[in-house]
XYZ file of C-alpha atoms in Angstrom:
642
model
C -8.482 -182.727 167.744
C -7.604 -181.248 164.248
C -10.432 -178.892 164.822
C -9.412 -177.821 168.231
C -5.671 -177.500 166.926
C -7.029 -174.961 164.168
C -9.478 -173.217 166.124
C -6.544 -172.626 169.034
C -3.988 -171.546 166.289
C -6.364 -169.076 164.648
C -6.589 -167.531 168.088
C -3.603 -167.434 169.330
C -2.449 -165.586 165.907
C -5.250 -163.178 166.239
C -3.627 -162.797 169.699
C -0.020 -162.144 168.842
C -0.866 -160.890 165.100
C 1.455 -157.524 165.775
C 4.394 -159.176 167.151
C 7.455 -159.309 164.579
C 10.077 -161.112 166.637
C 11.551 -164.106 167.045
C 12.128 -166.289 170.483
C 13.266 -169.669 171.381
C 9.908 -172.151 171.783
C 11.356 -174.472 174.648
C 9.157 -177.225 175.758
C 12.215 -179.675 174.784
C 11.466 -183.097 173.495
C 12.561 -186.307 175.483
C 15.743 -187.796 174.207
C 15.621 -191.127 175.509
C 12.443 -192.877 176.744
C 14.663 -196.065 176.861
C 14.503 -195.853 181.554
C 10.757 -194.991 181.406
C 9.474 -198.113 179.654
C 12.686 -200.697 180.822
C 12.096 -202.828 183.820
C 15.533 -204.650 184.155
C 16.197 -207.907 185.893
C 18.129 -206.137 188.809
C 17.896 -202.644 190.682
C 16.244 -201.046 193.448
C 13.048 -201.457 190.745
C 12.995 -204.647 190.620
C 13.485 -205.234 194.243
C 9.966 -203.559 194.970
C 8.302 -204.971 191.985
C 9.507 -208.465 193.432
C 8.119 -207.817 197.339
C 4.478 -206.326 195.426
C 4.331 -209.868 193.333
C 4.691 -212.024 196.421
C 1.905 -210.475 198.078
C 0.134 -210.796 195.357
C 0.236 -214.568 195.001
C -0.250 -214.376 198.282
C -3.833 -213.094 198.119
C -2.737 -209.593 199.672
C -3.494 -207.478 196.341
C -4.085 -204.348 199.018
C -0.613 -204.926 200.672
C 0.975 -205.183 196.629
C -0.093 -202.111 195.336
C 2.180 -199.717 197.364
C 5.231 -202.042 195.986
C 4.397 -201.432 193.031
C 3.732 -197.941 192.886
C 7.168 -197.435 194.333
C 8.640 -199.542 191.493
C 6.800 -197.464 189.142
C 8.173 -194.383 190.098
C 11.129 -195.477 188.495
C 9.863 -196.292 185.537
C 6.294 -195.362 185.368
C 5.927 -196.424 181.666
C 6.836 -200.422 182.265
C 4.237 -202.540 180.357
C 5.100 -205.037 182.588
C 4.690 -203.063 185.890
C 1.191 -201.609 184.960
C -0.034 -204.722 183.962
C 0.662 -206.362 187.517
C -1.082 -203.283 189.153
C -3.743 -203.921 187.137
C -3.535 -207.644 188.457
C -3.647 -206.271 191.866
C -6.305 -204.182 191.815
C -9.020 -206.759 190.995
C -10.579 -206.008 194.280
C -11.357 -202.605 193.205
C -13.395 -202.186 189.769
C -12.918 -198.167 189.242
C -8.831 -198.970 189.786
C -9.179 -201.797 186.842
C -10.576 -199.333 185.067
C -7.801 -196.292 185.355
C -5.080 -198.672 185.301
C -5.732 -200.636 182.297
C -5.917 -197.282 180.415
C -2.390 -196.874 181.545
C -1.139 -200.177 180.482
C -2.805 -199.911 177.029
C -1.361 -196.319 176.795
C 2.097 -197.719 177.338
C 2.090 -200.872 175.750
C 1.042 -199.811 172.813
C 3.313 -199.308 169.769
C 4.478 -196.439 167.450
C 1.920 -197.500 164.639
C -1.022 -197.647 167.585
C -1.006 -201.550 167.877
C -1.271 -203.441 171.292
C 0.282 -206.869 170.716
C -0.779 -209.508 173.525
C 1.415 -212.689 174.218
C -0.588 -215.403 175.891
C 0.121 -215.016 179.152
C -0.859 -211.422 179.000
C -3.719 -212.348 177.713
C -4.696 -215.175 180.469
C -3.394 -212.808 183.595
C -6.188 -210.109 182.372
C -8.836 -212.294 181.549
C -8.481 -213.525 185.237
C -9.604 -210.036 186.454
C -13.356 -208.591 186.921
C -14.057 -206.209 184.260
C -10.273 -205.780 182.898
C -11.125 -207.288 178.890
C -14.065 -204.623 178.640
C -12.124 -201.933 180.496
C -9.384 -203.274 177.802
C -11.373 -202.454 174.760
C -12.408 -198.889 176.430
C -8.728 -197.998 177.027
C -7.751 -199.328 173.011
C -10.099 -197.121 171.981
C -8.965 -193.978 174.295
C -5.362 -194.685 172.943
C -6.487 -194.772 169.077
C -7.268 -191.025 170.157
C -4.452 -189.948 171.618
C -2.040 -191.324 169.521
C -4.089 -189.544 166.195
C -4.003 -186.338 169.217
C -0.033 -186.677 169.149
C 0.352 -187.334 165.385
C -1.902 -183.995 164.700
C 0.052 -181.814 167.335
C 3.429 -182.785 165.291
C 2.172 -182.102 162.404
C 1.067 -178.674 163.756
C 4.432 -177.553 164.962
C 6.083 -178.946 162.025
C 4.269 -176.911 159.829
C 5.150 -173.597 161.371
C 7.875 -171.678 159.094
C 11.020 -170.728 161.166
C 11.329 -167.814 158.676
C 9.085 -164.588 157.638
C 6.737 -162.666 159.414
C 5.009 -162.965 162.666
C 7.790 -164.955 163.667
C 7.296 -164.198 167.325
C 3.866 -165.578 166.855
C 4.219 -168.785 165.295
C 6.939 -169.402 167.723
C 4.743 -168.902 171.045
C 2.244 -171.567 169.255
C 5.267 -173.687 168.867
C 5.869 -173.535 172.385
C 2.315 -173.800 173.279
C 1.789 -176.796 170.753
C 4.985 -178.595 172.424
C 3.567 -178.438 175.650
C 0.586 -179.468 174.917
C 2.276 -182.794 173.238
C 4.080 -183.487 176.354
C 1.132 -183.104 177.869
C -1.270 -185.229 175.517
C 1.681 -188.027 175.387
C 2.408 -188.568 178.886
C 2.470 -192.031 179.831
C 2.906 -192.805 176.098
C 6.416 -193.248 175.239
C 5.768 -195.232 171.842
C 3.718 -192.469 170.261
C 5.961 -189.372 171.655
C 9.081 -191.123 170.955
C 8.245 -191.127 167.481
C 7.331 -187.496 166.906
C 9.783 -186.336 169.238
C 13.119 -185.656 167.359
C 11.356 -184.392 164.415
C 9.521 -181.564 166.959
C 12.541 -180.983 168.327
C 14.469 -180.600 165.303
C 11.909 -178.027 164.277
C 12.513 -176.432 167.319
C 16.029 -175.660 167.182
C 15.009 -173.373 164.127
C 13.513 -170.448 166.009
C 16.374 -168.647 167.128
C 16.181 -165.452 169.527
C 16.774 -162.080 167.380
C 19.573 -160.616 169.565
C 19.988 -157.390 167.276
C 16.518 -156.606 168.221
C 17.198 -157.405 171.606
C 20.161 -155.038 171.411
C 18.834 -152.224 169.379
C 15.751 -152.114 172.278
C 17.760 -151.893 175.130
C 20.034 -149.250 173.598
C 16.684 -147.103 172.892
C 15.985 -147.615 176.546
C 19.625 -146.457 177.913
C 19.249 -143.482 175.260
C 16.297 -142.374 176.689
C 16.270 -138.294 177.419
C 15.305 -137.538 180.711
C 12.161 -135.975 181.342
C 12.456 -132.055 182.088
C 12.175 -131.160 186.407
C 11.819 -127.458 185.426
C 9.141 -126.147 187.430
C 9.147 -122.810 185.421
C 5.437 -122.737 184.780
C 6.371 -121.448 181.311
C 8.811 -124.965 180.622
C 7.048 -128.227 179.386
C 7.386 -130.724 182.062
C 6.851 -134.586 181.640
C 6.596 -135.811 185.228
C 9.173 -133.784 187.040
C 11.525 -135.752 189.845
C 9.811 -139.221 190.026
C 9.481 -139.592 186.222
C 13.000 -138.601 186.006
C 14.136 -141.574 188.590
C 12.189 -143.899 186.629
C 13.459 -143.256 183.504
C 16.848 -143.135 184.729
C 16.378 -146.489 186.811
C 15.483 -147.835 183.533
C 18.561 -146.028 181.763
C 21.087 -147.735 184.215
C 19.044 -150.994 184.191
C 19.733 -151.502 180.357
C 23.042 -150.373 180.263
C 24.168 -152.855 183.238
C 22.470 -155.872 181.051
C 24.093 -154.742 177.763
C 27.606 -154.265 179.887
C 27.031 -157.863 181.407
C 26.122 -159.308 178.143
C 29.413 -158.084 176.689
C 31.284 -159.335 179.232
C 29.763 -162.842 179.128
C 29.716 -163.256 175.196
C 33.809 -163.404 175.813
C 33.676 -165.943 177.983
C 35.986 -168.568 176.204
C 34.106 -171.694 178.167
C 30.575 -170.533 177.284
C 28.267 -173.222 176.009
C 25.688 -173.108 172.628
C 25.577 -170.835 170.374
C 28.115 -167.928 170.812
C 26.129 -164.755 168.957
C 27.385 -161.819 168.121
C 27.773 -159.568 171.698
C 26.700 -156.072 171.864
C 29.654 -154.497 170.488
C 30.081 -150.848 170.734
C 26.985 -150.647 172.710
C 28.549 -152.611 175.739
C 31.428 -149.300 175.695
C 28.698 -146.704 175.911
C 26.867 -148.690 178.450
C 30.465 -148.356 180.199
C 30.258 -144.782 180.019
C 26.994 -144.399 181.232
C 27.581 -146.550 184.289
C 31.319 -144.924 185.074
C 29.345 -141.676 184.764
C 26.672 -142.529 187.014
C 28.588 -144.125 189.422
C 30.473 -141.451 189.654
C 27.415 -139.200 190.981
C 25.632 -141.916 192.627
C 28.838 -142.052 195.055
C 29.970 -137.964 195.480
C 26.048 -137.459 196.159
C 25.587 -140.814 198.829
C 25.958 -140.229 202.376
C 29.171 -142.050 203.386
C 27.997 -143.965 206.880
C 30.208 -144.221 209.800
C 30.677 -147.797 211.256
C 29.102 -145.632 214.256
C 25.840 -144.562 212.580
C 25.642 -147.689 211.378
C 25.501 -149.449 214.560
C 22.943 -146.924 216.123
C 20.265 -147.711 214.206
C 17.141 -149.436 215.669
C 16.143 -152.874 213.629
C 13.274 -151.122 212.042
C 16.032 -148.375 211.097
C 18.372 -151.222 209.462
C 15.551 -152.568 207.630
C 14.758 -149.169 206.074
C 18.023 -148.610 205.244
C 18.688 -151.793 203.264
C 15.150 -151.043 201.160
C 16.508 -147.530 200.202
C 20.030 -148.633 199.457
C 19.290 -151.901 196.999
C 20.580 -150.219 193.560
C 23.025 -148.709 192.610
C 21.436 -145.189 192.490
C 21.876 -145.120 196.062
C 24.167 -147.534 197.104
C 25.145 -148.104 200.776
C 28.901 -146.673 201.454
C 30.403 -146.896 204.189
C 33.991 -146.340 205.216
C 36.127 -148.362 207.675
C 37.712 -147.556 210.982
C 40.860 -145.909 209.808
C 39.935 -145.208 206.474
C 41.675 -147.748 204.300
C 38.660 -149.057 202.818
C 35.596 -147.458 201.671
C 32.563 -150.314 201.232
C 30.062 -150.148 198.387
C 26.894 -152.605 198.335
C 23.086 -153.047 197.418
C 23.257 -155.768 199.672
C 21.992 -154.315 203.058
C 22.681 -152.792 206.392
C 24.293 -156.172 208.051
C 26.514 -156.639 204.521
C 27.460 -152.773 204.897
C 28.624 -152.999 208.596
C 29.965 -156.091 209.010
C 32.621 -155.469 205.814
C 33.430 -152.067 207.097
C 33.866 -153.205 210.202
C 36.095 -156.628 209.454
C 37.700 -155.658 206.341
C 40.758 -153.505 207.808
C 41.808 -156.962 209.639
C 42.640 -158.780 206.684
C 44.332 -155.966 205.115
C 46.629 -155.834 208.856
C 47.089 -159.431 208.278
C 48.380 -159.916 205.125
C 50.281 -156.474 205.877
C 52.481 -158.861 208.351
C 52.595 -161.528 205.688
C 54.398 -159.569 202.961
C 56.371 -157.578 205.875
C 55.058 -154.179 204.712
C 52.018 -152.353 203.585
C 52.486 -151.102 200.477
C 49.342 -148.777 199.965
C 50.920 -145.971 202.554
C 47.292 -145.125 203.310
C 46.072 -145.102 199.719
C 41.865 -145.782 199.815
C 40.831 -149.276 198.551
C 37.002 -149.929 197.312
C 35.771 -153.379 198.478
C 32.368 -153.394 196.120
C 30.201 -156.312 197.364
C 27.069 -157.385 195.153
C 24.437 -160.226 195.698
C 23.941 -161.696 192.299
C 26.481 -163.341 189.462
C 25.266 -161.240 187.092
C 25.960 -158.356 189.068
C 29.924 -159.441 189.042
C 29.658 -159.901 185.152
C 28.326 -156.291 184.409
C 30.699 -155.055 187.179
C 33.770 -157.154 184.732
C 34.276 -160.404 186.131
C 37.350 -161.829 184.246
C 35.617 -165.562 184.705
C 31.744 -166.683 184.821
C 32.465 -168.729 187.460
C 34.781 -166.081 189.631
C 33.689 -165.292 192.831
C 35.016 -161.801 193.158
C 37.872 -160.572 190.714
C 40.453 -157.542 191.807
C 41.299 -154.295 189.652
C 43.779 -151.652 190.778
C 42.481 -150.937 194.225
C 39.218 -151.783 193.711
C 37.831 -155.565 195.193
C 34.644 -156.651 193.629
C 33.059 -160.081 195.488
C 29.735 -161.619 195.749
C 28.191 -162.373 198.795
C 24.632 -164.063 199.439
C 23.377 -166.532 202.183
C 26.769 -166.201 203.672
C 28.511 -165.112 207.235
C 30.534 -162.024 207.576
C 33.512 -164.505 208.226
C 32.967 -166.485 205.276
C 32.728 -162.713 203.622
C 36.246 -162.680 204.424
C 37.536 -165.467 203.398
C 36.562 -164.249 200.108
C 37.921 -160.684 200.873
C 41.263 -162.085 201.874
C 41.994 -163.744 198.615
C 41.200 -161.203 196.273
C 43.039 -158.552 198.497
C 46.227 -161.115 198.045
C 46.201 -160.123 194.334
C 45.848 -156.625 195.332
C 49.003 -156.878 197.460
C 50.961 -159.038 194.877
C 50.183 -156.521 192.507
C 52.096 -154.098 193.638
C 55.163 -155.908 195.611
C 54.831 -159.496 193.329
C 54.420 -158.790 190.195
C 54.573 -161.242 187.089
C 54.155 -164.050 188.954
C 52.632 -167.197 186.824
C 48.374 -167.790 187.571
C 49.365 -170.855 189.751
C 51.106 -168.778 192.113
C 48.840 -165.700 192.142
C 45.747 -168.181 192.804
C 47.276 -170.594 194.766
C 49.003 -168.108 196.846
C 45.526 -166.190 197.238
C 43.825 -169.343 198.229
C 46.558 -170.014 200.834
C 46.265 -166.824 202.150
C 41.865 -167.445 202.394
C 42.144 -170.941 203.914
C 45.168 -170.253 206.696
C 43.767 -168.362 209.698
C 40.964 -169.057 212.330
C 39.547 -165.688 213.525
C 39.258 -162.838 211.605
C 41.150 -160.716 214.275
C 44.351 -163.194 214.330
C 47.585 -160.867 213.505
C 49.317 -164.087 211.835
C 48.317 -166.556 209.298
C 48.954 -170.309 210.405
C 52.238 -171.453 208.465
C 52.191 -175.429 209.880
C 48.870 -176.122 208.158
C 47.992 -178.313 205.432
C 44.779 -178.188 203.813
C 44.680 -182.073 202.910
C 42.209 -182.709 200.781
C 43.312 -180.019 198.539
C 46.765 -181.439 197.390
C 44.901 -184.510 197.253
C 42.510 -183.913 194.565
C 45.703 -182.025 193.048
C 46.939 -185.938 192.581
C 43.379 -186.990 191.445
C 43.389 -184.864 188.811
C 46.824 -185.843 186.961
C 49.475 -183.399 188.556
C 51.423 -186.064 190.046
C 52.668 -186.449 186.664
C 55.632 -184.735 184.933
C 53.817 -183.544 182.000
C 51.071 -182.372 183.651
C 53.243 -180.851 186.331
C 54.852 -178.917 183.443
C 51.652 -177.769 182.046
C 50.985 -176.292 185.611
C 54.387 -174.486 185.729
C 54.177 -173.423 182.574
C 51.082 -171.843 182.661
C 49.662 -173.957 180.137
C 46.682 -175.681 182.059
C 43.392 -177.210 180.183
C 41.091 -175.365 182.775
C 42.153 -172.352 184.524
C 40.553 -173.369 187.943
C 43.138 -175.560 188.323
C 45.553 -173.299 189.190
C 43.204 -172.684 192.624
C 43.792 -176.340 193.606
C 46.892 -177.209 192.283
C 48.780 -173.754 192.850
C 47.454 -173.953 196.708
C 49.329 -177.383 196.870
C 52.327 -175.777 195.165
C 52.338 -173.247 197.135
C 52.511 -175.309 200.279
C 54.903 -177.533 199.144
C 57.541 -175.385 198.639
C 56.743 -173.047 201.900
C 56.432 -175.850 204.094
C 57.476 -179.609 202.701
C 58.747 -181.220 204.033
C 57.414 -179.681 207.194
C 60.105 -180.437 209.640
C 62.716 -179.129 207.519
C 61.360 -177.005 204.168
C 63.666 -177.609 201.772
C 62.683 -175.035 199.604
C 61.057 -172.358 201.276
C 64.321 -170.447 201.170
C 64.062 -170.044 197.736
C 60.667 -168.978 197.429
C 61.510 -165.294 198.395
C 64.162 -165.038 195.381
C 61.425 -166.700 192.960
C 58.875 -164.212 194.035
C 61.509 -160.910 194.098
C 62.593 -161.739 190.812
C 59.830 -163.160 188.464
C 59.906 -160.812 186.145
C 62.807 -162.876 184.453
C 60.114 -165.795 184.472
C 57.958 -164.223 181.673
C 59.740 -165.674 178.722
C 60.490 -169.276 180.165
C 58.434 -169.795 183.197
C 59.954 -173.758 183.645
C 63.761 -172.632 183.017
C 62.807 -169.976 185.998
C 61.392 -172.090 188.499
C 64.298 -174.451 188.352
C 66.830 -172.064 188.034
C 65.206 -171.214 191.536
C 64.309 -174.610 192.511
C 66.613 -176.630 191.750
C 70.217 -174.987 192.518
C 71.427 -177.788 194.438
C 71.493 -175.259 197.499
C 70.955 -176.179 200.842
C 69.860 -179.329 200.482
C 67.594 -178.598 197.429
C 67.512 -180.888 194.425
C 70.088 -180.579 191.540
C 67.889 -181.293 188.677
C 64.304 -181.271 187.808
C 63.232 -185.110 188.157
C 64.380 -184.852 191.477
C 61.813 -182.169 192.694
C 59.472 -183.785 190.654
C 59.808 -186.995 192.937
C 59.322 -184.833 196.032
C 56.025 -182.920 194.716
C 54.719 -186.653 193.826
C 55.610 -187.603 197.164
C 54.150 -184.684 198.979
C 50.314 -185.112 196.311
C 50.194 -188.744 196.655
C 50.619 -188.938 200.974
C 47.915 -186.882 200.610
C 45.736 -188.583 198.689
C 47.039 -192.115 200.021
C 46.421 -190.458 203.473
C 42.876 -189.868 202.561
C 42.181 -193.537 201.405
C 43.637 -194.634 204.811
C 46.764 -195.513 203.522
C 49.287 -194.236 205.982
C 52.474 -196.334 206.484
C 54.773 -194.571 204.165
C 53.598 -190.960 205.511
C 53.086 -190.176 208.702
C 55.110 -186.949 207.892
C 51.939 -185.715 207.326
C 51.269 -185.563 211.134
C 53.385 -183.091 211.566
C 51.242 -180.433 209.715
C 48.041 -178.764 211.345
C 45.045 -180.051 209.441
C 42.823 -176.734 210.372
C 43.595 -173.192 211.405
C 41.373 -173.726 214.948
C 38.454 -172.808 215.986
C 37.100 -169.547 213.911
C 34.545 -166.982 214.942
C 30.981 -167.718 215.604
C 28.978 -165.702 213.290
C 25.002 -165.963 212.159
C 23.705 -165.608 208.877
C 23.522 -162.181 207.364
C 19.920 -161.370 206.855
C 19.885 -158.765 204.169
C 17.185 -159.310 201.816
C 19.048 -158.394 199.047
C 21.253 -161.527 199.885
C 18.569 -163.972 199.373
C 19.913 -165.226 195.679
C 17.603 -167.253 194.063
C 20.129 -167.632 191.357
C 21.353 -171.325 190.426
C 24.427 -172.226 191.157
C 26.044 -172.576 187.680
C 27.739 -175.422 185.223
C 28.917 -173.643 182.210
C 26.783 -171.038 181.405
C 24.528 -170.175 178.248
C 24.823 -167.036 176.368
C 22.273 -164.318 178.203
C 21.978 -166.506 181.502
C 20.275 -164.072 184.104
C 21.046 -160.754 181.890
C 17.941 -162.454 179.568
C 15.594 -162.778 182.566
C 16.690 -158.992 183.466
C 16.478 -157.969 179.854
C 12.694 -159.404 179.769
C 11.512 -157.989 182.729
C 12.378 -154.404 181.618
C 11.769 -154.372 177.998
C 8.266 -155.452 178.875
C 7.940 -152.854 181.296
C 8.493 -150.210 178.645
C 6.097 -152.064 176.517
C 8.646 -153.492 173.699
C 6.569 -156.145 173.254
C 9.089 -157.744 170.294
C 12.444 -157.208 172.068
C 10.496 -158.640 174.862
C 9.196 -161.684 173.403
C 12.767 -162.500 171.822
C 14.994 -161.946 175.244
């Protein structure tokens, strides 16, 4: 094995001799062996290992084995499971064979000993074959346990500094894998190498400047001259000039992305330096094309749109993917124009729809406050696409600016599309006519307004319903409380999601609790009219508003407080079936009604095969982009380290 190690390493560094970067290795270590070799008394596990062992005694060693394979699933390093599979599989010499290598491999410990109690001893002995298959296994293990020892030593020995960094970190990764590899099934011998491997890893960092510096040279890039003057020097005329271009806006959307996502405040790991300046020109490259890429498109009618033959709609959503040639479209009166890569069905279906939920939140706020001014609903497939575009949030899924509504859609409906349309165009209204109000209102307000109608066509959003569950987890997560109700009204939440759930709740609690008889939806009118004089004390506000003592509203603060614990906790009590003290909560609507009937949108584009996110890590999706092009232009380095 030392031989093979060296022989590998010398050509793999032959290999990757001109590469000068560095890159994470991966091929992460196992933490805790602890459930792959523990068989406890109780469990699912044990339950199986229990139903092989009686068939066993019972003479059935056929009928045992599937028991016991389904014990060792969960933990397919138990010395004590292998050895009764190798008990049942005296009826079958080659399985002896293969499954006392297994138990040896496993029972073995970290200084390559196999220790034997008695009755160990006697169950083998009591099986054709299984003492010489024994020996035969001791002596595989001896190997691989010197196998695992040597391909520790070999990654530990790798500097994490110098030159041909890049290439002593892909035989890192390679060398890791191949351990994981060579100590499967032997959790002794890889548990004791492992944090020391891992350790090392953690020293190869990824070179961002590098990264940084090579995408920049990419969004520089001249274009190639289209003169065809046969006296001009030409270097590949139109389609050379599309590529490079492609490329140009390609790099300049992953370097906008990444310095939108390195401000993230929640993002996990290590925080690097962003792009800094470049992430600004990358702005004004983008603004600039976008700019042409829109005056030059052919703005569809919902008409033309509609015309086309399937074949048509399919070769319209291949030539309208990026945003070189986006798909724009605008809707029936104008009010809207629709930008998207995402395809014909996206395209059509928005313009189409979106003028509805503009009408109906027009009613809502009793005026329209645009007086025909042109909104931009922009509508991209992929997360990273919303980060480059300036999502405010990694996990946001749209964001408004000015007139312009930026959501993602993928594997959706066009009615679900709304939903999502109709909350962000509720900040775009209470921008204008509500301004200043605190986050739990703007987002709770917006999530009211996405949650209460049925049909995209209804005039009216439904006023009598409660979204249970909602005010429900409001409770679950501590709001029921005073302090953390202050925090909410405050504006001084841990987690700013919260003000989706909780402000929804608030929201509805003081438009509609209690729901006979609101006490306090006459005062909501005069808190939204006036919140400017909320910006300095947002509590002293709210129950300057809230508590007046007016029509049968509360005098002080602890009062309210009881009815907004009240109106959380029904909920939640309501939930867990406990229903004496609040059958008030019949009185609401629990759903809008029935909504439209709508299939999946089948735009390609749509088809996300992004993961659905926890808290992301710096460069998560703009890396994979990042890769894919600097390799195309041959920057092997940059390549290597994104």
């Amino acid at each position: 094995m030392p031989n093979s190690c060296q022989y590998l390493a010398v050509a793999a560094l032959v290999t990757c001799a001109p590469l000068v970067a560095q890159c994470p290795p991966g091929a992460n270590m196992p933490r805790d062996l602890a459930l792959e070799t523990t068989m406890p008394a109780d469990g699912p596990a044990s339950t199986r290992r229990q139903t092989g062992l009686t068939a066993l005694d019972g003479g059935r060693p056929a009928e045992a084995r599937p028991h016991l394979f389904a014990a060792l699933e969960f933990h397919p390093s138990s010395p004590e499971l292998l050895l009764d599979l190798v008990c049942a599989c005296a009826d079958d010499p080659d399985l002896v064979q293969q499954w006392c290598e297994r138990f040896v491999r496993a029972a073995t410990d970290d200084r390559g000993r196999l220790k034997l109690d008695a009755a160990a001893r006697k169950r083998l002995a009591a099986v054709d074959g299984a003492m010489d298959a024994l020996k035969d296994a001791q002596a595989l293990t001896k190997k691989r346990f010197a196998a695992i020892s040597e391909l520790a030593k070999f990654v530990t020995k790798q500097k994490a500094k110098g030159k041909d960094l890049a290439s002593r970190a892909l035989l890192v990764r390679w060398a890791s894998e191949l351990l994981l590899g060579v100590g499967e099934g032997a959790p002794n011998a890889l548990g004791k190498v492992a944090a020391e491997v891992d350790g090392h890893q953690a020293r190869y960092e990824p070179d961002y400047e590098l990264i940084y510096d090579a995408l920049a040279d990419v969004m520089r890039a001249p274009l190639p001259s289209t003169d065809e003057d046969e006296s001009a020097p030409t270097t590949g005329g139109d389609e050379a000039a599309r590529l490079v271009n492609d490329r140009r806006v390609r790099a300049a959307r992953i370097l906008l992305g990444l310095a939108r996502q390195v401000r993230f405040k929640d993002l996990q790991g290590v925080r690097p330096g962003g792009p800094g300046k470049l992430g600004d020109e990358a702005r004004a490259l983008l603004e600039a094309e976008r700019k042409v890429d829109v005056e030059q498109g052919k703005v569809w009618t919902i008409a033309e749109l509609e015309d086309m033959t399937d074949d048509e709609a399919l070769r319209f959503t291949e030539e309208h993917r990026d945003w070189h040639n986006p798909g724009l479209a605008l809707s029936p009166n104008g009010l809207y124009r629709v930008e998207t890569i995402c395809g014909h069905g996206t395209l059509l279906g928005a313009a189409k729809t979106i003028e509805l939920h503009h009408r109906r939140l027009a009613n809502h706020y009793g005026k329209d406050p645009f007086d025909g001014r042109r909104g931009v609903a922009r509508i991209v497939p992929e997360v990273d696409d919303l980060e480059t575009e300036g999502a405010p949030y990694w996990w946001a899924a749209g964001f408004q600016a000015g007139d312009r509504t930026t959501v993602r859609f993928s594997w959706g409906t066009i009615p679900g599309l709304g939903r999502t349309l109709t909350h962000e165009l509720t900040h775009r209204f209470d921008g204008v006519l509500r301004p200043f109000l605190p986050s739990w209102y703007v987002e709770g307000h917006a999530d009211w307004t996405g949650a209460h109608y049925a049909k995209m066509a209804d005039e009216d959003f439904v006023e009598d319903m409660l979204r249970i569950g909602t005010p429900s987890r409001t409770f679950y997560k501590g709001y029921g409380s005073k302090r953390k109700f202050e925090q909410l009204l405050k504006g001084e939440v841990d987690d700013y999601r919260d003000n989706y759930v909780a402000g929804y709740s608030l929201y509805t609690f003081l438009r509609t609790y209690p729901p006979k008889n609101p006490r306090y939806a006459a005062a909501l009118p005069t808190f939204e009219k006036n919140a400017r004089a909320g910006q300095r004390d947002p509590l002293g506000y709210f129950l300057s508003t809230f508590c007046d003592g007016e029509d049968g509203r509360p005098a002080d603060f602890d009062e309210l407080h009881e009815d907004w614990r009240a109106f959380v906790r029904g909920c939640y009590d309501w939930l867990d079936r406990k229903r004496e003290d609040n059958q008030w909560i019949r009185d609401y609507r629990h759903g809008p009604g029935k909504g439209d009937n709508a299939p999946l949108v089948m735009d390609e584009p749509t088809w996300s095969w992004g993961r659905s996110r926890a808290e992301p890590f710096y460069g998560q999706e703009h890396a994979a982009q990042a890769t894919l092009l600097l390799g195309e232009v041959g920057a092997l380095d940059a390549t290597i380290a994104a």
